[in-house]
Tab-separated table of C-alpha atoms in Angstrom:
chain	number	residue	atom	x	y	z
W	1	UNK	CA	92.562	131.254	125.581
W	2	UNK	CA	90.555	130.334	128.708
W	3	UNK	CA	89.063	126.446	129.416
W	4	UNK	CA	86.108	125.194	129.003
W	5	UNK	CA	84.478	123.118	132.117
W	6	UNK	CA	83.885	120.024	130.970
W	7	UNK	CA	79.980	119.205	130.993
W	8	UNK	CA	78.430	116.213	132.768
W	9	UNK	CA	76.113	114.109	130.561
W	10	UNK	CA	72.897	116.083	131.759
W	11	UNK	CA	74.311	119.322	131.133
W	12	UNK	CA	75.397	118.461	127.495
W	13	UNK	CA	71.902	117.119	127.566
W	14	UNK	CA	70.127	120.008	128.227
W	15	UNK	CA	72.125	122.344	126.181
W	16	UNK	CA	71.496	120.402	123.152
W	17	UNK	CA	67.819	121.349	124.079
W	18	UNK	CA	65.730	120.644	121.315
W	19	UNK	CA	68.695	119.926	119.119
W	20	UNK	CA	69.078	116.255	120.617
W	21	UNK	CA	68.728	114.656	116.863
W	22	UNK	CA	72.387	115.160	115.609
W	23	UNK	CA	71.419	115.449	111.928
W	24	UNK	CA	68.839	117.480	110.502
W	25	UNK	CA	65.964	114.741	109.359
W	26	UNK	CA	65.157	114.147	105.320
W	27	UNK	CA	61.621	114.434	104.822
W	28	UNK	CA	60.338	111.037	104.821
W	29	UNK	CA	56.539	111.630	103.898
W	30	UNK	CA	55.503	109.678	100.871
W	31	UNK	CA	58.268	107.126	101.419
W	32	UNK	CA	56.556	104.483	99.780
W	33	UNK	CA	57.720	106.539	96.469
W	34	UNK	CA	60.864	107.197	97.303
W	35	UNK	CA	63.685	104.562	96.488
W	36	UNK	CA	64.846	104.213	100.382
W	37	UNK	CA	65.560	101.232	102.022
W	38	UNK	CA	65.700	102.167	105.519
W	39	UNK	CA	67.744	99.720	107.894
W	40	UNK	CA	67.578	99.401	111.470
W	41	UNK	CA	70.191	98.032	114.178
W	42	UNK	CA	67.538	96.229	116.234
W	43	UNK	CA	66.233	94.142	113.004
W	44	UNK	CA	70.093	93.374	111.927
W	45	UNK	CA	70.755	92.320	115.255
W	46	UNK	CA	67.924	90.207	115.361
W	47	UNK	CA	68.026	88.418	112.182
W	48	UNK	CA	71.559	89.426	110.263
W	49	UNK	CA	71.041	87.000	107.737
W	50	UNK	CA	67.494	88.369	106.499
W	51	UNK	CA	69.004	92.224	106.650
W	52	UNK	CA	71.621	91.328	104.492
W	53	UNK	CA	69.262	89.744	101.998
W	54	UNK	CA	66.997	92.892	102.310
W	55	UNK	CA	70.071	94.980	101.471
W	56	UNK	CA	70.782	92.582	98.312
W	57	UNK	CA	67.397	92.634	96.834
W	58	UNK	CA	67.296	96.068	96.991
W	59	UNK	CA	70.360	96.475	95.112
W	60	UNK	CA	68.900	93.570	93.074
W	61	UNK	CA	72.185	91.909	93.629
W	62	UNK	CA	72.249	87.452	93.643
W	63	UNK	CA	75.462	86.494	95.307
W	64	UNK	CA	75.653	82.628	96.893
W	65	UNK	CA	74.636	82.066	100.383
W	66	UNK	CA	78.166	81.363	101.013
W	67	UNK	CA	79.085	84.777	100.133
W	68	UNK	CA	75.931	85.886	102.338
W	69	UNK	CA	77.181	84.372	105.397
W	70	UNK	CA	80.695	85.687	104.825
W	71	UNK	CA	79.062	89.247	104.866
W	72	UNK	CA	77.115	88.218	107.645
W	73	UNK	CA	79.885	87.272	109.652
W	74	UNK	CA	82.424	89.991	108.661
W	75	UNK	CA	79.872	92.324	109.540
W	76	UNK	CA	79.068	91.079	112.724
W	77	UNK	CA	79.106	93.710	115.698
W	78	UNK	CA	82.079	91.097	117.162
W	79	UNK	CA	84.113	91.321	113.808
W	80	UNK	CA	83.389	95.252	112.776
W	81	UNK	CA	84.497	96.714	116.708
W	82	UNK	CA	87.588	94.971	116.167
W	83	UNK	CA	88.673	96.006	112.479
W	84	UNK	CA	90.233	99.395	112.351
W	85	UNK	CA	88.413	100.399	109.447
W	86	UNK	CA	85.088	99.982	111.248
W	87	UNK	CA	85.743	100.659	114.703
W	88	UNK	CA	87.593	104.169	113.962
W	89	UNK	CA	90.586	103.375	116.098
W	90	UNK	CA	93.305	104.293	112.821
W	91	UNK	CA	91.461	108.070	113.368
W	92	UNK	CA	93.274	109.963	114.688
W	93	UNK	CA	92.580	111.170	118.953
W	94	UNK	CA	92.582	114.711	118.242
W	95	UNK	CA	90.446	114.225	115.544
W	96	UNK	CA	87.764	111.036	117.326
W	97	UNK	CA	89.397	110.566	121.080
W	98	UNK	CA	88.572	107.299	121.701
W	99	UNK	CA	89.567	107.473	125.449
W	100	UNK	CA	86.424	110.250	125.715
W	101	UNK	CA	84.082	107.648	124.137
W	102	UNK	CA	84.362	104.677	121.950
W	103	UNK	CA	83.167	104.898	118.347
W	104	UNK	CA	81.319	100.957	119.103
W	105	UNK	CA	80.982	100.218	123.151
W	106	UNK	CA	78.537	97.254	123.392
W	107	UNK	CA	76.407	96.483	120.368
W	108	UNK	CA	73.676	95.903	122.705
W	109	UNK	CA	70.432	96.828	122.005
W	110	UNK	CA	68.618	99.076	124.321
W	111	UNK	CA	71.861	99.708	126.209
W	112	UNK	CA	71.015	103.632	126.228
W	113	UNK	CA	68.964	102.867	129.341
W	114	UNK	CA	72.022	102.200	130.995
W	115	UNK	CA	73.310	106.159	130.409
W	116	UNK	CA	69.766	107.839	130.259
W	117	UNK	CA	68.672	109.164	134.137
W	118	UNK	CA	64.610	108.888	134.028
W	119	UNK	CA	64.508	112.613	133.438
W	120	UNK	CA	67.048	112.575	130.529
W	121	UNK	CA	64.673	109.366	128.702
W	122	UNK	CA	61.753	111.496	129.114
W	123	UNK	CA	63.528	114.907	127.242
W	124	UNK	CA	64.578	112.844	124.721
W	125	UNK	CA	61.162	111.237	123.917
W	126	UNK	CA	59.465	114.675	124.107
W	127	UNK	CA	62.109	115.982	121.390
W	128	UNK	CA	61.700	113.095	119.314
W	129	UNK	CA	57.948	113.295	119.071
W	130	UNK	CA	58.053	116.300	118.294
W	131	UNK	CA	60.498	115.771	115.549
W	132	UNK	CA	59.126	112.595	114.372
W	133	UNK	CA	55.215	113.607	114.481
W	134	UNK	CA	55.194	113.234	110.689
W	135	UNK	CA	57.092	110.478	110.360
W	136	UNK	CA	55.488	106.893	109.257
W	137	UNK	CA	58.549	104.860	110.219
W	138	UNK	CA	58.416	101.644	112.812
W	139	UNK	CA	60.982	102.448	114.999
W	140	UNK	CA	61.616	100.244	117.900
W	141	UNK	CA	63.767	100.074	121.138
W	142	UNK	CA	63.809	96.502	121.915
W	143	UNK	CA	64.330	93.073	120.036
């Protein structure tokens, strides 16, 4: 059984191609009657509090705002990379190898720009608006 070279960042990259989105996307046209609440990292690490409220009023859940800022805290990035049960360090390596890549590195927002040459940003955008060109969701990048 021969070796594989290992691939720098760029070539993995540019294999993926087209194929950059890891999961295939749900068709999200019509939304507004579908029963989705869509979450995203940069609004629950802007306002955590408000997220979680979202999340509760969508389950139409009423729970104390003592209990609310327990969840807020225990699910803070701070909290989750250092359980075991969040941070996928009881997997085991030859199933997730941690050393390779962490499952949770900063929790910073925007930190991609850190890993992304100019050239690798600018595949990645093309792919994505090409795979989000129907798609009436507000993403955004920064806080």
């Amino acid at each position: 059984m021969s070796e594989e070279k290992e691939m720098t960042y760029s070539e993995a990259i540019h294999k993926a191609s087209s194929s950059i989105t890891r999961f295939p996307l749900i068709p999200v046209r019509g939304r507004e009657k579908r029963n989705i609440l869509y979450l995203f990292y940069e609004d629950m690490k802007e306002n955590p509090r408000r997220e979680v409220e979202r999340i509760m009023k969508y389950l139409d859940l009423s729970v104390s705002d003592e209990v609310v800022s327990q969840i807020v805290e225990l699910t803070s990035f701070k909290n989750m990379k250092e359980n075991p049960m969040a941070n996928y360090s009881c997997v085991p390596s030859p199933v997730f190898d941690q050393s390779i890549s962490p499952f949770m590195r900063k929790g910073e927002v925007g930190d991609w720009k850190n890993h992304f040459t100019a050239e690798q940003s600018k595949l990645f955008d093309e792919d994505y608006e090409k795979q989000m060109k129907d798609v009436d969701i507000p993403f955004r990048t920064l806080i």
